[in-house]
Amino acid sequence: MYDGGKTMFREMRRFKQQISEEECIDILTKAKRGVLAVLGDDDYPYTVPMDYVYEAGHIYFHSAMSGHKLDAIRKHDKASFCVMNEGVKEENDWWYHFVSVIAFGRIKEITDKSQKDEKLRLLGAKYFPSAEHLEKEMASGAERTDVLDLDIEHMTGKRIKEN
C-alpha cells in the first residue's frame, strides 16, 4: 500500500502478477515503441508515443529540437515510460495475455556531440534496415535531432490476462 510519500515509489498492488527485472529488461529490449509521460503545460500530463532503445539502465529517444515534450522536460525532469509486448491469445479465447513495463526516472537532453551520435547510432541499429541507411540518415539529419536519456530509477512489470 502507498505510504503517502514516505518512500519514493509505490509497491505494485497486484504483486502476484509482477515480473522480474530481467523480464522487464527483455521486454524493454524487444518492444518497438512505448509511451513517454512528462509533466506538460499547466502541470497537465503530456504523453507521446516514442521509438526508443534500452541500454544498461537507460532508455534513449530521438526527438525534434523543440516542442511541447522538450519544454516539459526542461521544466521538470521526472518522467515515466510504458511499453507492452504484443501479447498472445489462447485458442478459443477472445482475451490476450501480455506483459507491460513502466520505467520511472529522470530525463535529460544529451548535449555532448560524440555521445549524442553514439546513441543515435544505437537507436538506428534497432530501426534502420542497414548500416548504410543509418549512416545516410546520420549524415543528413543528426544535426537537427535531439537525443534524450531517461535514467531509470525504478521499474516494474506485470503479466496481464484480460477478461
Short mmCIF file of C-alpha atoms in Angstrom, two decimals:
data_model
loop_
_atom_site.label_atom_id
_atom_site.label_comp_id
_atom_site.label_asym_id
_atom_site.label_seq_id
_atom_site.Cartn_x
_atom_site.Cartn_y
_atom_site.Cartn_z
CA MET A 1 0.00 0.00 0.00
CA TYR A 2 1.17 3.53 -0.79
CA ASP A 3 2.55 5.18 2.34
CA GLY A 4 1.71 8.80 1.49
CA GLY A 5 5.15 9.67 0.16
CA LYS A 6 7.47 8.19 2.79
CA THR A 7 9.07 6.04 0.08
CA MET A 8 9.72 7.26 -3.43
CA PHE A 9 7.81 4.58 -5.36
CA ARG A 10 4.73 2.51 -4.58
CA GLU A 11 4.86 -1.23 -4.32
CA MET A 12 2.88 -2.99 -7.01
CA ARG A 13 -0.63 -3.71 -5.77
CA ARG A 14 -1.05 -6.83 -7.94
CA PHE A 15 2.29 -8.27 -6.77
CA LYS A 16 1.43 -11.83 -7.83
CA GLN A 17 1.49 -10.62 -11.43
CA GLN A 18 4.85 -8.87 -11.04
CA ILE A 19 7.69 -9.96 -13.30
CA SER A 20 11.41 -9.92 -12.57
CA GLU A 21 13.82 -7.14 -13.52
CA GLU A 22 15.36 -9.49 -16.12
CA GLU A 23 11.93 -9.97 -17.72
CA CYS A 24 11.37 -6.20 -17.69
CA ILE A 25 14.68 -5.65 -19.46
CA ASP A 26 13.80 -8.34 -22.02
CA ILE A 27 10.51 -6.55 -22.83
CA LEU A 28 12.25 -3.15 -22.99
CA THR A 29 14.85 -4.60 -25.34
CA LYS A 30 12.36 -6.25 -27.70
CA ALA A 31 9.43 -3.81 -27.82
CA LYS A 32 9.46 -1.29 -30.67
CA ARG A 33 7.51 1.60 -29.16
CA GLY A 34 6.27 2.95 -25.90
CA VAL A 35 4.60 5.99 -24.41
CA LEU A 36 6.66 8.68 -22.68
CA ALA A 37 4.88 10.69 -19.97
CA VAL A 38 6.12 14.07 -18.76
CA LEU A 39 4.62 16.98 -16.86
CA GLY A 40 3.39 19.33 -19.56
CA ASP A 41 1.85 22.79 -19.79
CA ASP A 42 -0.06 23.94 -16.69
CA ASP A 43 1.04 20.68 -15.00
CA TYR A 44 -1.16 18.53 -17.24
CA PRO A 45 0.35 15.13 -18.03
CA TYR A 46 1.68 15.01 -21.58
CA THR A 47 2.17 11.62 -23.18
CA VAL A 48 3.65 10.86 -26.55
CA PRO A 49 4.38 7.57 -28.36
CA MET A 50 8.10 7.17 -28.95
CA ASP A 51 10.60 4.91 -30.67
CA TYR A 52 13.42 4.13 -28.25
CA VAL A 53 16.31 1.88 -27.39
CA TYR A 54 17.22 0.41 -23.99
CA GLU A 55 20.84 0.14 -22.84
CA ALA A 56 22.22 -0.56 -19.36
CA GLY A 57 19.56 1.13 -17.22
CA HIS A 58 18.88 3.94 -19.69
CA ILE A 59 16.25 4.49 -22.34
CA TYR A 60 17.26 6.69 -25.27
CA PHE A 61 14.91 8.57 -27.59
CA HIS A 62 15.41 10.77 -30.63
CA SER A 63 13.45 13.98 -30.80
CA ALA A 64 12.94 17.23 -32.61
CA MET A 65 14.97 20.03 -31.05
CA SER A 66 11.94 21.99 -29.86
CA GLY A 67 8.32 21.44 -28.91
CA HIS A 68 5.94 20.57 -26.09
CA LYS A 69 7.90 17.49 -24.96
CA LEU A 70 11.23 19.33 -24.68
CA ASP A 71 9.64 22.34 -22.98
CA ALA A 72 8.18 19.96 -20.39
CA ILE A 73 11.49 18.12 -19.86
CA ARG A 74 13.41 21.35 -19.47
CA LYS A 75 10.92 22.48 -16.82
CA HIS A 76 10.62 19.18 -14.89
CA ASP A 77 12.97 16.24 -15.42
CA LYS A 78 10.88 13.42 -13.93
CA ALA A 79 9.25 11.10 -16.48
CA SER A 80 7.81 7.65 -16.94
CA PHE A 81 7.83 5.37 -19.94
CA CYS A 82 5.45 2.47 -20.57
CA VAL A 83 5.79 -0.40 -23.05
CA MET A 84 3.93 -3.65 -23.59
CA ASN A 85 4.59 -6.69 -25.68
CA GLU A 86 2.24 -7.80 -28.48
CA GLY A 87 0.51 -10.33 -26.26
CA VAL A 88 -0.76 -13.78 -27.09
CA LYS A 89 -4.28 -15.10 -27.37
CA GLU A 90 -5.02 -18.65 -26.33
CA GLU A 91 -7.04 -20.78 -28.72
CA ASN A 92 -10.81 -20.23 -28.41
CA ASP A 93 -10.34 -17.20 -26.13
CA TRP A 94 -11.03 -13.58 -27.06
CA TRP A 95 -8.68 -12.03 -24.49
CA TYR A 96 -4.94 -11.55 -24.59
CA HIS A 97 -2.14 -12.31 -22.19
CA PHE A 98 0.52 -9.61 -22.32
CA VAL A 99 3.30 -8.08 -20.29
CA SER A 100 3.75 -4.37 -19.56
CA VAL A 101 6.69 -2.46 -18.13
CA ILE A 102 6.74 1.01 -16.61
CA ALA A 103 10.06 2.74 -16.03
CA PHE A 104 10.38 5.86 -13.88
CA GLY A 105 13.35 8.17 -13.89
CA ARG A 106 14.89 11.48 -14.75
CA ILE A 107 15.19 12.53 -18.35
CA LYS A 108 17.66 14.92 -19.92
CA GLU A 109 18.94 16.04 -23.26
CA ILE A 110 22.32 14.72 -24.33
CA THR A 111 24.45 17.69 -25.29
CA ASP A 112 27.85 16.07 -25.96
CA LYS A 113 28.05 15.55 -29.74
CA SER A 114 30.01 12.29 -29.64
CA GLN A 115 27.67 10.77 -27.05
CA LYS A 116 24.64 12.02 -28.99
CA ASP A 117 25.94 10.43 -32.22
CA GLU A 118 26.69 7.18 -30.36
CA LYS A 119 23.12 6.98 -29.05
CA LEU A 120 21.63 7.92 -32.44
CA ARG A 121 23.58 5.03 -33.97
CA LEU A 122 22.31 2.73 -31.20
CA LEU A 123 18.73 3.83 -31.99
CA GLY A 124 19.33 3.50 -35.71
CA ALA A 125 20.70 -0.03 -35.34
CA LYS A 126 17.34 -1.03 -33.83
CA TYR A 127 15.16 0.54 -36.53
CA PHE A 128 17.01 1.05 -39.82
CA PRO A 129 17.30 -1.82 -42.29
CA SER A 130 21.06 -1.46 -42.79
CA ALA A 131 24.18 0.29 -41.52
CA GLU A 132 24.38 2.09 -44.87
CA HIS A 133 20.88 3.50 -44.43
CA LEU A 134 21.71 4.53 -40.87
CA GLU A 135 24.84 6.41 -41.91
CA LYS A 136 22.94 8.16 -44.71
CA GLU A 137 20.34 9.35 -42.17
CA MET A 138 23.07 10.40 -39.72
CA ALA A 139 24.73 12.50 -42.42
CA SER A 140 21.51 14.23 -43.41
CA GLY A 141 19.71 14.66 -40.09
CA ALA A 142 21.83 14.19 -36.96
CA GLU A 143 22.50 17.91 -36.57
CA ARG A 144 18.74 18.57 -36.46
CA THR A 145 17.99 15.79 -33.98
CA ASP A 146 17.96 15.87 -30.19
CA VAL A 147 18.67 12.77 -28.10
CA LEU A 148 17.02 12.21 -24.73
CA ASP A 149 18.29 9.96 -21.94
CA LEU A 150 15.87 8.52 -19.38
CA ASP A 151 17.99 7.27 -16.47
CA ILE A 152 15.81 4.56 -14.89
CA GLU A 153 15.38 4.93 -11.11
CA HIS A 154 12.55 2.42 -10.68
CA MET A 155 10.91 -0.15 -12.93
CA THR A 156 8.02 -2.54 -12.59
CA GLY A 157 6.45 -5.03 -14.93
CA LYS A 158 3.48 -7.32 -14.78
CA ARG A 159 1.67 -10.08 -16.60
CA ILE A 160 -1.86 -9.21 -17.56
CA LYS A 161 -4.64 -11.56 -18.56
CA GLU A 162 -7.58 -9.66 -20.00
CA ASN A 163 -11.10 -10.88 -19.23
#
